[in-house]
XYZ file of C-alpha atoms in Angstrom:
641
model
C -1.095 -17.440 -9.855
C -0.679 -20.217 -7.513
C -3.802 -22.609 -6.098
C -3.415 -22.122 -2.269
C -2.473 -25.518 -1.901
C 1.125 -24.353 -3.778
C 1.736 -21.373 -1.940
C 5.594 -20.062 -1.530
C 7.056 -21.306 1.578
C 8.015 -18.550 3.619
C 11.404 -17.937 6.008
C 10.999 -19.787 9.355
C 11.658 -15.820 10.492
C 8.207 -15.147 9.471
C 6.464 -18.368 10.937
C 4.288 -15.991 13.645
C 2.559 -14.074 10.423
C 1.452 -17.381 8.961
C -1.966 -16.659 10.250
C -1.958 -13.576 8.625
C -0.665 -15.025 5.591
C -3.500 -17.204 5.165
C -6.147 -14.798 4.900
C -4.386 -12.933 2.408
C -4.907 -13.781 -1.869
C -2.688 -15.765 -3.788
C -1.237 -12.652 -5.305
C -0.994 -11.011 -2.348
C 0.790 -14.112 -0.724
C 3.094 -14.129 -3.472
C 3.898 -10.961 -3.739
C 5.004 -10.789 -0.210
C 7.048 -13.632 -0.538
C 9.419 -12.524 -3.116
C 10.121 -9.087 -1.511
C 11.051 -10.396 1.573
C 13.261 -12.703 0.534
C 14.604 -9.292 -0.881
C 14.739 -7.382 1.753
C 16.302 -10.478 3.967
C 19.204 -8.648 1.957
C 19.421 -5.700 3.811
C 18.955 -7.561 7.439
C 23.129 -7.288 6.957
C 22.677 -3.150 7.127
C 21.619 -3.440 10.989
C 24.566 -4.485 13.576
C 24.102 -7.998 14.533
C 24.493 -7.025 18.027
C 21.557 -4.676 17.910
C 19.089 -8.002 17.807
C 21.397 -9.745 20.672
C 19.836 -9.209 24.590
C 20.855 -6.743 26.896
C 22.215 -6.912 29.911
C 25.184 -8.351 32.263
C 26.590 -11.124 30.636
C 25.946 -14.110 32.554
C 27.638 -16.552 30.279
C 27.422 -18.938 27.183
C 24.187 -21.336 26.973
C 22.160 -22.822 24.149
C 22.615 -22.262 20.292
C 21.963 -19.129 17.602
C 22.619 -18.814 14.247
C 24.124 -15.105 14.954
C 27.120 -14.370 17.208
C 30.876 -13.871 16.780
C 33.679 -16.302 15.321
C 34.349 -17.412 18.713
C 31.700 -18.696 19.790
C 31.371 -20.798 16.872
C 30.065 -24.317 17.242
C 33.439 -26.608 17.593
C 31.290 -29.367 14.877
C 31.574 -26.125 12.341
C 35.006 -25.710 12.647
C 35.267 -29.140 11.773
C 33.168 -28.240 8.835
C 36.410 -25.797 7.902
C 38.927 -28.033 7.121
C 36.617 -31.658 6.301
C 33.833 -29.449 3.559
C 35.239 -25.940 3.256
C 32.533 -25.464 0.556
C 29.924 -26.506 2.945
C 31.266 -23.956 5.880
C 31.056 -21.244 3.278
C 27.444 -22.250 2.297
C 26.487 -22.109 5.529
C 28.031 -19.312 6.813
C 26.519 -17.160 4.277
C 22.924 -18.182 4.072
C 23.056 -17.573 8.416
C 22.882 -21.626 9.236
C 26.191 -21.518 11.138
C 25.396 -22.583 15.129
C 27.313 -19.968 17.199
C 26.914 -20.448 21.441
C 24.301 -17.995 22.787
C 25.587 -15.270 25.330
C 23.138 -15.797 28.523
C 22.331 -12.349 30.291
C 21.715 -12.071 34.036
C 19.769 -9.050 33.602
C 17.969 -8.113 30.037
C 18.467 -4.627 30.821
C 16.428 -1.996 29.251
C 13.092 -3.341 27.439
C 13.633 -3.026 23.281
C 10.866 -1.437 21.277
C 10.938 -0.691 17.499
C 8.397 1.794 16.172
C 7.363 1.933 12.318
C 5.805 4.969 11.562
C 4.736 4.593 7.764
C 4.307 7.285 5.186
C 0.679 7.278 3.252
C 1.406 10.168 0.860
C 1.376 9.961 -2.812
C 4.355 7.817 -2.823
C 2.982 5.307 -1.401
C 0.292 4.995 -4.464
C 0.356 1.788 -6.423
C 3.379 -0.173 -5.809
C 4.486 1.645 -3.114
C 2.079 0.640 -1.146
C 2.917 -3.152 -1.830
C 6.609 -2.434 -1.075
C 6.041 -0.568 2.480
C 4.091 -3.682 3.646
C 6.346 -6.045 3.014
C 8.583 -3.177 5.055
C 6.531 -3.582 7.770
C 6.388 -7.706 7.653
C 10.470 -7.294 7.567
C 10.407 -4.235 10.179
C 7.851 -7.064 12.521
C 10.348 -9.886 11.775
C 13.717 -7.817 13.047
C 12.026 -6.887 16.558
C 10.857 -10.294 16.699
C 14.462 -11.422 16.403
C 15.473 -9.718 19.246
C 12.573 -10.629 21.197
C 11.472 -6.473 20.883
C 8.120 -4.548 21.274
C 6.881 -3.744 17.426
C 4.225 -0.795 17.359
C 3.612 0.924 14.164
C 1.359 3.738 12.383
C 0.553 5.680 9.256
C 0.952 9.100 8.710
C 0.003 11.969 8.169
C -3.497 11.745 9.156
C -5.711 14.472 9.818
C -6.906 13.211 13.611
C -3.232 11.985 14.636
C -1.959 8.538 14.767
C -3.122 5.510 15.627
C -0.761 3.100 17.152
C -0.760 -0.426 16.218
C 0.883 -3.266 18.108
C 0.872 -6.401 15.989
C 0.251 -6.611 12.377
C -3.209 -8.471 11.311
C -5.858 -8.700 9.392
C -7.978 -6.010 10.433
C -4.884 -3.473 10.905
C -3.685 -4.014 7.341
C -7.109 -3.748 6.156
C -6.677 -0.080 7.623
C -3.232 0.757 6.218
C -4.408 -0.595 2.376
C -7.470 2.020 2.865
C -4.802 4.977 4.286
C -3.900 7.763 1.964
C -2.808 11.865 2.044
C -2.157 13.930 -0.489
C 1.540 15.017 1.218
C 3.585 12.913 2.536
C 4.672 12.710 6.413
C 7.543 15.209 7.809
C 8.977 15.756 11.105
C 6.543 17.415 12.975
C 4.354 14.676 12.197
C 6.709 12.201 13.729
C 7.054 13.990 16.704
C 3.611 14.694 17.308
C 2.845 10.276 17.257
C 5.804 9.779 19.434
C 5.020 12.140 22.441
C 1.048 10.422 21.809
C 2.834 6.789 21.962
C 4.509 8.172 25.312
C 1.029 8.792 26.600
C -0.507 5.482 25.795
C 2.799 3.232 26.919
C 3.271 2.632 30.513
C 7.051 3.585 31.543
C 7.149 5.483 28.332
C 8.789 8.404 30.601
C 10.815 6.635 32.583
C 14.300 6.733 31.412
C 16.323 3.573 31.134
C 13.438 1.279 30.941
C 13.026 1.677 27.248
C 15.643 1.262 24.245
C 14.003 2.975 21.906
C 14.911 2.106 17.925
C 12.351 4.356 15.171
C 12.179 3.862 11.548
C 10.222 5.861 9.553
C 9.098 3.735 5.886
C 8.091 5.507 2.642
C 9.271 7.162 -0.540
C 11.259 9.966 1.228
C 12.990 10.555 4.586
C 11.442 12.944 6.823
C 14.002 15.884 7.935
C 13.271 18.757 10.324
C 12.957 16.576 13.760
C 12.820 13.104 12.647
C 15.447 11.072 14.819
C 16.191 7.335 14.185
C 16.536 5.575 10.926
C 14.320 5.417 7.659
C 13.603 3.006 5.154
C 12.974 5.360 1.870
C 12.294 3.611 -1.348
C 11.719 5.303 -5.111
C 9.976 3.399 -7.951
C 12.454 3.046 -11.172
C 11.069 4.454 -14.576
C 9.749 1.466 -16.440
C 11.730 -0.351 -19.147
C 10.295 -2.076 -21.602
C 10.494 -5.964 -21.306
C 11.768 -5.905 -17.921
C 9.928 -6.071 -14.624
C 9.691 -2.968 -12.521
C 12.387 -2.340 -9.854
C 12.242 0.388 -7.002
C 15.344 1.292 -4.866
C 15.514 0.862 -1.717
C 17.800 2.952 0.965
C 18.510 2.272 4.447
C 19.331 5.157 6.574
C 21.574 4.803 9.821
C 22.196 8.088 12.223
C 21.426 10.704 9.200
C 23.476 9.022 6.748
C 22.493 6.163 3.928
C 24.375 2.936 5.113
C 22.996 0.743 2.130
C 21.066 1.216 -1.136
C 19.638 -2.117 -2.713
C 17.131 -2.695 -5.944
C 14.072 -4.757 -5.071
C 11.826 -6.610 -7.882
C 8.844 -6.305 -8.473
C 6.603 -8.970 -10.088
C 4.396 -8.642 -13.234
C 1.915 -5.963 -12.697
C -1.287 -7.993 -13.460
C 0.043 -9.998 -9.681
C 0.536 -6.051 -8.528
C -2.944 -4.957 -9.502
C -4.572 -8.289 -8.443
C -2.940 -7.506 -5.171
C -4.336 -4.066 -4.701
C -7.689 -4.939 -5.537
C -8.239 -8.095 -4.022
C -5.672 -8.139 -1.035
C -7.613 -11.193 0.821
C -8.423 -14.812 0.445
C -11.734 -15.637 -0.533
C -14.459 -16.280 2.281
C -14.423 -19.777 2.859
C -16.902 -21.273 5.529
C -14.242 -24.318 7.015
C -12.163 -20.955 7.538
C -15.162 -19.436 9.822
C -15.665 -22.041 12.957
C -17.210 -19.254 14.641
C -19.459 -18.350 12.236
C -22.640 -19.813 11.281
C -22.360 -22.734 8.470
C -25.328 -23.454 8.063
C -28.414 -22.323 5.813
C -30.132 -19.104 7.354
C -32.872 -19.405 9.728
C -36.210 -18.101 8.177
C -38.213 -15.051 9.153
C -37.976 -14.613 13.410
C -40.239 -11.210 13.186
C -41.546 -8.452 11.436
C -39.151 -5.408 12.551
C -36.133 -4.497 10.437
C -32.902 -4.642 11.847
C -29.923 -2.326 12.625
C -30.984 0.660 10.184
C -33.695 1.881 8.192
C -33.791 4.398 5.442
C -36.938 6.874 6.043
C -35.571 8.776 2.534
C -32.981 8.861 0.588
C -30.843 11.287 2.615
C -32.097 10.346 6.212
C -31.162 7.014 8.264
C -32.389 5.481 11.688
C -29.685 3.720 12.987
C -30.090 1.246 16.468
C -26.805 1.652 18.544
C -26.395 -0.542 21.577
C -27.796 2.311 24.368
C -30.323 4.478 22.209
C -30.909 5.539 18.514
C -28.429 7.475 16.293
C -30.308 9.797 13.614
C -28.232 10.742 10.435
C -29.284 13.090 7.734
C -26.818 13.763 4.887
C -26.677 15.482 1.412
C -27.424 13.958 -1.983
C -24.480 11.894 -1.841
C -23.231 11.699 1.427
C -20.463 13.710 1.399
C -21.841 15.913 4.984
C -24.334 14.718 7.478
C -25.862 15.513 10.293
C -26.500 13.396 13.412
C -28.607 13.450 16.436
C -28.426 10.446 19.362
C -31.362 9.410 21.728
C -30.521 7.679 24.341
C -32.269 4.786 25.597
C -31.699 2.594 28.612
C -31.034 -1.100 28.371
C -34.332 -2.212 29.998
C -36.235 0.180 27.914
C -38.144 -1.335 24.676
C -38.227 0.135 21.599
C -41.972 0.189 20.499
C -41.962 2.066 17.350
C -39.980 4.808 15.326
C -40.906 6.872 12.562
C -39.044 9.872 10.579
C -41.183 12.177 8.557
C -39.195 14.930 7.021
C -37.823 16.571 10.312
C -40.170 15.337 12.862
C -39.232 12.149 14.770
C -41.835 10.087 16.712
C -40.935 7.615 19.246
C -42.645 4.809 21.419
C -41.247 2.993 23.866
C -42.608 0.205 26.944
C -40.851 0.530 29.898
C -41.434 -0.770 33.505
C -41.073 2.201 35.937
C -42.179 1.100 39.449
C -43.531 -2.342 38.881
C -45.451 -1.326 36.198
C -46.037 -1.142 32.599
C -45.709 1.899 30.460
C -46.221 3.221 27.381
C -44.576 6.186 26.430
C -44.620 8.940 23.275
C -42.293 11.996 21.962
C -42.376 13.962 19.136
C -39.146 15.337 18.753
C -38.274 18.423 15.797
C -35.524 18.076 14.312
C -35.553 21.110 12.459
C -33.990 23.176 14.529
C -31.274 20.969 14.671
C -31.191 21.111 18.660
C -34.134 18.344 18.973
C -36.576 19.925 20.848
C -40.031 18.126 22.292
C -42.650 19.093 20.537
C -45.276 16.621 22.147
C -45.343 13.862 24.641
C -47.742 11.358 25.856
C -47.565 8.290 28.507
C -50.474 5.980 29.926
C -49.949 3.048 32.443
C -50.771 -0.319 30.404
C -51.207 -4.212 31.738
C -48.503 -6.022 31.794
C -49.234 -8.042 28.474
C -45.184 -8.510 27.544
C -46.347 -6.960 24.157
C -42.419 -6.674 23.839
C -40.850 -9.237 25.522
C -39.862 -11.433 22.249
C -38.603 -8.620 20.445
C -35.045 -9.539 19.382
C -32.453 -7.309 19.568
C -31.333 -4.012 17.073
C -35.070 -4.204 15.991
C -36.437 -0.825 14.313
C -39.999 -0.937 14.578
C -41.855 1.222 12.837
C -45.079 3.414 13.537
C -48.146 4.080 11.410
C -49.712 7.418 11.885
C -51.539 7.762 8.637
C -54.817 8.704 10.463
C -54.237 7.732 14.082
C -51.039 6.850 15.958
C -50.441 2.723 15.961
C -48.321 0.563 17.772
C -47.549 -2.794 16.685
C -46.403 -6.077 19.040
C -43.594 -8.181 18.565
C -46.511 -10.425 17.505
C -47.203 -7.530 14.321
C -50.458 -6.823 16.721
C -51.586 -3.601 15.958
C -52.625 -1.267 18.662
C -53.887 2.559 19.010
C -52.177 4.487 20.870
C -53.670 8.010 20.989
C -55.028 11.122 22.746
C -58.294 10.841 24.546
C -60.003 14.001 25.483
C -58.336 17.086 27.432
C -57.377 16.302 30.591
C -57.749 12.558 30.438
C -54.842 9.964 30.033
C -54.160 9.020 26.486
C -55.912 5.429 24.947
C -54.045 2.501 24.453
C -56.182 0.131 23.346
C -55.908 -3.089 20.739
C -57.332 -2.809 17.120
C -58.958 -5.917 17.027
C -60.385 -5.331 13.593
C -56.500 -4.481 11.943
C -54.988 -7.172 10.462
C -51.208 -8.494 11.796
C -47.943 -6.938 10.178
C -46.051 -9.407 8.287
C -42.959 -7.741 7.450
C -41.879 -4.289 7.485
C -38.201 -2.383 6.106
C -39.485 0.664 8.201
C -41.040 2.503 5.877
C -43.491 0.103 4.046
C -45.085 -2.657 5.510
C -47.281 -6.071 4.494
C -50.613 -7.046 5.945
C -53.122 -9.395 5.171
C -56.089 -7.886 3.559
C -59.344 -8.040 5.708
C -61.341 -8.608 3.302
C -59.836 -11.189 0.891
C -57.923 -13.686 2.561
C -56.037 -14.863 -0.300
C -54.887 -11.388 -0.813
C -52.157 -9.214 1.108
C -51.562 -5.755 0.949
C -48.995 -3.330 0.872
C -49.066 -0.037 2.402
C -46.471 2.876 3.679
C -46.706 3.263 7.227
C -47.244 7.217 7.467
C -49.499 7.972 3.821
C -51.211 4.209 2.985
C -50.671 4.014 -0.191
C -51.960 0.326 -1.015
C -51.020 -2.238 -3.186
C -52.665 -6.013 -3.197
C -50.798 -9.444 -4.294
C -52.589 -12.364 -4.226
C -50.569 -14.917 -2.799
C -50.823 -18.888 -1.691
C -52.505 -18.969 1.481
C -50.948 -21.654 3.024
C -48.118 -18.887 3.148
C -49.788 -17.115 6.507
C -49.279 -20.485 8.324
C -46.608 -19.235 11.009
C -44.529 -22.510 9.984
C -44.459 -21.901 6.268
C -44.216 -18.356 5.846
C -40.116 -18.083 5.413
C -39.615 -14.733 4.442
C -40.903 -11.496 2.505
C -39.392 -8.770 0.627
C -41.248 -5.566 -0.652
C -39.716 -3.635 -3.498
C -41.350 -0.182 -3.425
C -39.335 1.203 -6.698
C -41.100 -0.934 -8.645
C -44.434 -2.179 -6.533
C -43.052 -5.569 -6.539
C -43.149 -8.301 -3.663
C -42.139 -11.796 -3.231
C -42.212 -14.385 -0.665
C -40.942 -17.544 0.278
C -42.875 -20.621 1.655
C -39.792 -22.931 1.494
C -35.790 -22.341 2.162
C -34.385 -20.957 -1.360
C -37.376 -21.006 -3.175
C -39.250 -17.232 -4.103
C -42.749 -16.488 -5.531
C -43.284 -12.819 -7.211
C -46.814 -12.966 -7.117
C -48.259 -10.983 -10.245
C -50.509 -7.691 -10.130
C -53.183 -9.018 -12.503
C -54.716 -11.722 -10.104
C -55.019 -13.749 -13.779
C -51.519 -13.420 -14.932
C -48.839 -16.568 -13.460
C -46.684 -15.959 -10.696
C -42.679 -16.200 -10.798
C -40.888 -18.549 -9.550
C -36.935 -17.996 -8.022
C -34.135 -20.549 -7.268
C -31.527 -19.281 -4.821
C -28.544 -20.781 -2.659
C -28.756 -21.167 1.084
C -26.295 -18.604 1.314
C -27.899 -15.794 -0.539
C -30.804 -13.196 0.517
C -33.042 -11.680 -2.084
C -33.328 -8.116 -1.431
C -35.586 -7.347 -4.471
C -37.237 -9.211 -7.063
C -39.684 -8.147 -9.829
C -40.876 -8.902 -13.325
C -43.054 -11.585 -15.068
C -42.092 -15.637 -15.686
C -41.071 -14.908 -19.331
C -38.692 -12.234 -17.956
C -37.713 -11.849 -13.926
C -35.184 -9.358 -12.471
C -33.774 -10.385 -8.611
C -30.931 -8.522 -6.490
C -29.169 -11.147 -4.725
C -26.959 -10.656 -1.567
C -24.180 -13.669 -1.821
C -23.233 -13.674 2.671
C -19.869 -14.836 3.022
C -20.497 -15.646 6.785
C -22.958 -18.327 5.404
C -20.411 -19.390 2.710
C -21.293 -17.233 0.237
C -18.737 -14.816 -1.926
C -19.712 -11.397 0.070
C -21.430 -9.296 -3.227
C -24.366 -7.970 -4.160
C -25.512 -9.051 -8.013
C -28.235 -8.323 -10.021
C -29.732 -11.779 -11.923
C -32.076 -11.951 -14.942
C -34.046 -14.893 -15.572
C -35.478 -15.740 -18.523
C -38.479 -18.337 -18.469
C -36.463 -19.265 -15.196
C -33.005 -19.429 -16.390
C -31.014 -17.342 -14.395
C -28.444 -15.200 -16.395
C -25.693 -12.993 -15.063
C -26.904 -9.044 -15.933
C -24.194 -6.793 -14.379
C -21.224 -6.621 -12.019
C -21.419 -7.646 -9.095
C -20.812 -5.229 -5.977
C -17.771 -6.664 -3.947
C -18.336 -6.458 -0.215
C -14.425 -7.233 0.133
C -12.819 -7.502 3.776
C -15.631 -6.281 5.148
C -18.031 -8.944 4.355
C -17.244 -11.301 7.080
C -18.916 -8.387 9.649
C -21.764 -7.624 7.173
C -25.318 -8.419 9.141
C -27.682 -6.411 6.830
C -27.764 -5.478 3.025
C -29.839 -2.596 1.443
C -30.532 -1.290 -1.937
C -30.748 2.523 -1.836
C -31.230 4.606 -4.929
C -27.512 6.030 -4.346
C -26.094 2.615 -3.679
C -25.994 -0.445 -1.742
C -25.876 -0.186 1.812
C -24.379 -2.150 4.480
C -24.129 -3.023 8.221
C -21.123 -4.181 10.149
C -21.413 -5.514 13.495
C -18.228 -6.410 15.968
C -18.024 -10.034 17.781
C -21.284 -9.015 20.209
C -23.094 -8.343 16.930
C -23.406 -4.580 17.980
C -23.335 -1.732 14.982
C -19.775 -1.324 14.031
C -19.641 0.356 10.952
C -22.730 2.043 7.786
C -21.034 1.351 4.343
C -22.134 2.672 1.089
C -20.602 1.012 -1.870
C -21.106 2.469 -5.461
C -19.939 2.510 -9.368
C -19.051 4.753 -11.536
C -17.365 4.449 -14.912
C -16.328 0.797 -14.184
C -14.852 1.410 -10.927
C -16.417 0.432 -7.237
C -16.055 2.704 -4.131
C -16.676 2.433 -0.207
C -18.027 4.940 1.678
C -17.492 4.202 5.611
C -19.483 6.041 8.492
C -17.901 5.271 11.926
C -20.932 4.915 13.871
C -19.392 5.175 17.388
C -17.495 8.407 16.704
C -20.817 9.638 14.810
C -22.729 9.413 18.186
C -19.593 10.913 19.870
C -20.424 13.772 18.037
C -24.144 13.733 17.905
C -26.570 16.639 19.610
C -27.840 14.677 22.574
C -31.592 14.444 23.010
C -32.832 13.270 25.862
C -36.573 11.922 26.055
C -38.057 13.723 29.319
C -40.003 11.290 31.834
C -37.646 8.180 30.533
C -35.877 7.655 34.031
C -38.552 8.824 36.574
């Protein structure tokens, strides 16, 4: 393959996709390059006077490189007789100047619509041919200064229409399959839905209409306009593959042309790894810079209570998912939660869901409590408690998408954005509940949601770990210069295997040993990665490493073994792909790695699940948005009085 500095050259037809063309790989870059110099070949199918403007001619003005033999350049002509050889060169790569017709009126408004196949045909290098379909498809309504909208089909909830081809919309069409291809009614059914999004779609005479359908077959039985169908050649040995490509005019195939494909280790390279690597002069947006250390104790965007249950903060409440085993079916209640309401604490045990919140409800301060079953799946309240508080701003600092958790091992406990710990309980019957400040309880440090670190109360040099509902306890003993607020940098608490580590110093990581005799560990990482686990010994160390791309990083999720402190490469790495640009939070589950995308307000986008098996990596997407769409709907009684 190419470097990037020695990438093909593309038609100046195609000079509007070049941003699109950069964030692609080398092998997709090149790949698209040769087939549309290929299918420039078939530009000669479609009537030159289907890209000229509409309208009443006005007359001639200005120069083309398409129109008829009489309005040819008079300097061309002279070409004729002076170069012949030149005139013919020119006239048949399309460099010949012609005079432009000028139109008074552009008449009716030109719009091509692509409506792409994603059945089985389209599997492999299919797929690779019908986008560079689409590029040419772009480039021909370009040319005649058109509308392009485009979509995939079939697809179980209808179309979605498309109006420009980019990075995020191929990213959509690569992920796109059916097992059948499209037919007519399919067709049909995305063109009266285009007419319903498209102002003046009705209207007659405002719209010239041209449809092409693109895939490995033609759709009959209602499809109108033309089709690009292609069929993949058997292979020969020796040669490269070659798939034919028809264009159909007005029910009838005008042309029928045989496009090359390159070697398939370019092919497969293309499929796999369709975009550029993450580069951070690419990102001016982004942040460049190392990561800030830790801001707070709460977890962001999502917690995991168990295996098959998340907490998930949405922008206007709290979206509950519980699945099966492996994901396949969930369920999902949503909470709402007004904007100048503050989430206090959260916790999920089994079906029962307890929430806190401080809100200010007639110039004052309140502290509110549900209990909320969610066993029978309609979210009923089971308990609720409220009590008037000072206005102490307990939650003012608390940044935003923060989970907070709760502890109600023995009594109910409400923690600060400070990690101050405070009770929050009933007090007698008939009296309003206590909410009072444990004095004696030692501040949170870091929490995931579940389990949390404190600093034991009676050895300072010690911190423990506990989980927030059953206390189990373990103890590290760690450096104590670590609890100053300007050198503790960040914590992580691996419960599978008891293990915690913490960092005093940008990239540097202690896992502090059990046996308060035995030698801590010491880790090494990049400003660009996080450690999301870390355990073992210094003769032998184990560390899951999340490499952010929007820091510069290459957007996976390794596992590292270090030996005496050499850091050795253990297994495959999880690749984040497209997606890691948008990825704001990392997990390690026990069925897979879990992920977080967020949109350009950093709001929850998107709850990935990536996993192996047999060699091979797969995604898992949950659309949060149309998960809350579809959500039961609990609301918290007393939250808007």
């Amino acid at each position: 393959m190419k470097p990037s500095a020695e990438r093909p050259i593309f038609p100046p037809a195609y000079g509007g996709f070049l941003p699109v063309f950069e964030r692609l790989s080398d092998a997709m870059v090149e790949l698209l390059h040769g087939q549309l110099l290929q299918f420039e070949r078939l530009a000669s199918s479609l009537d030159w006077h289907e890209l000229a403007p509409q309208g009443e001619f006005e007359g001639l003005g200005g120069l083309t490189t398409r129109g008829e033999i009489v309005h040819i350049v008079q300097s061309e002509l002279l070409l004729r007789t002076e170069a012949p050889l030149e005139f013919l060169r020119r006239l048949a790569e399309a460099e010949t100047l012609f005079l432009e017709r000028q139109h008074a009126d552009p008449g009716s408004r030109p719009v091509y619509r692509a409506i792409v196949s994603v059945g089985p045909g389209l599997l492999g290098h299919g797929r690779l041919v019908a986008l560079a379909a689409l590029f040419f498809m772009a480039r021909i309504a370009a040319a005649r200064d058109a509308e392009f909208h485009w979509c995939f089909l079939p697809r179980e909830q209808g179309a979605v229409w498309f109006d420009a081809l980019s990075v995020n919309t191929i990213k959509r069409f690569l992920r796109a399959a059916s097992y059948r291809e499209m037919d007519g009614d399919d067709v049909e059914a995305a063109q009266r839905l285009w007419e319903t999004l498209v102002p003046d779609a009705s209207r007659a005479g405002t719209l010239d209409y041209h449809d092409w359908t693109i895939g490995a077959i033609a759709p009959r039985g209602g499809a109108s306009g033309s089709a690009l169908h292609f069929m993949l050649n058997p292979p020969v040995p020796g040669e490269r593959r070659a798939m034919q490509i028809g264009v159909r005019r007005g029910g009838a195939e005008r042309t029928r042309k045989t496009i090359l494909l390159p070697d398939d280790r370019i092919c497969v390279s293309a499929l796999d790894d369709p975009f550029a690597p993450l580069k951070p002069s690419d990102l001016p947006k982004l942040a460049t810079e190392p990561k800030a250390g830790l801001e707070g104790w709460e977890p962001l965007y999502f917690v995991t209570p168990r295996a098959d249950r998340k907490i998930v903060r949405m922008a206007d409440g709290l979206l509950i998912l519980a699945g099966d085993a492996i994901w396949k079916s969930s369920r999902q209640w949503f909470i709402p939660l007004p904007d100048d309401v503050k989430l206090a604490g959260v916790v999920l045990e089994d079906r029962l869901l307890q929430i806190a919140v401080n809100a200010v409800q007639a110039g004052q301060d309140v502290m509110r409590y549900w209990a909320v079953n969610l066993a029978d799946g309609h979210g009923s309240i089971a308990s609720t408690m409220a009590r008037k508080v000072p206005s102490a701003h307990l939650f003012r600092n608390q940044r935003p998408w923060t989970l907070p958790a709760l502890n109600w091992g023995s009594s109910l406990e409400v923690y600060s954005s400070f990690g101050k710990a405070f009770l929050f309980a009933e007090h007698g019957w008939g009296e309003a509940p206590r909410f009072s400040p444990l004095d004696k309880e030692p501040k949170l440090l870091w929490s995931n949601g579940v389990y949390c670190i404190v600093r034991d109360k009676s050895e300072p040099s010690e911190v423990q770990a506990l989980r927030h509902t059953k206390r189990r306890y373990d103890r590290y003993a760690i450096d104590r210069e670590a609890f100053d607020a300007d050198r503790l940098f960040d914590m992580v608490y691996a419960p599978a295997q008891r293990s915690l580590a913490y960092s005093v110093a940008p990239g540097v990581w202690t896992i502090p040993p059990r046996h308060p005799t035995a030698e801590a560990a010491t880790l090494r990482l990049e400003p660009h990665e996080t450690l999301l686990a870390a355990y073992g010994t210094v003769q032998q160390a184990t560390a899951r490493i999340w490499s952010d791309a929007r820091y510069g990083g290459k957007g996976t999720v390794r596992t590292m073994r270090y030996d005496n402190g050499v850091g050795t490469l253990k297994q495959a790495a999880i690749k984040l792909g497209p997606d890691a640009l948008s990825i704001a939070k990392v997990q390690l589950g026990d069925d897979g790695v879990w992920a977080m995308t967020v949109d350009e307000k950093q709001a929850p986008a998107e709850l990935l699940v990536y996993r192996r098996k047999g060699g091979a990596q797969n995604c898992q997407r949950f659309d949060l948005q149309a998960l809350a769409l579809e959500a039961v709907r609990v609301e918290l009684s007393g939250l808007r009085d």
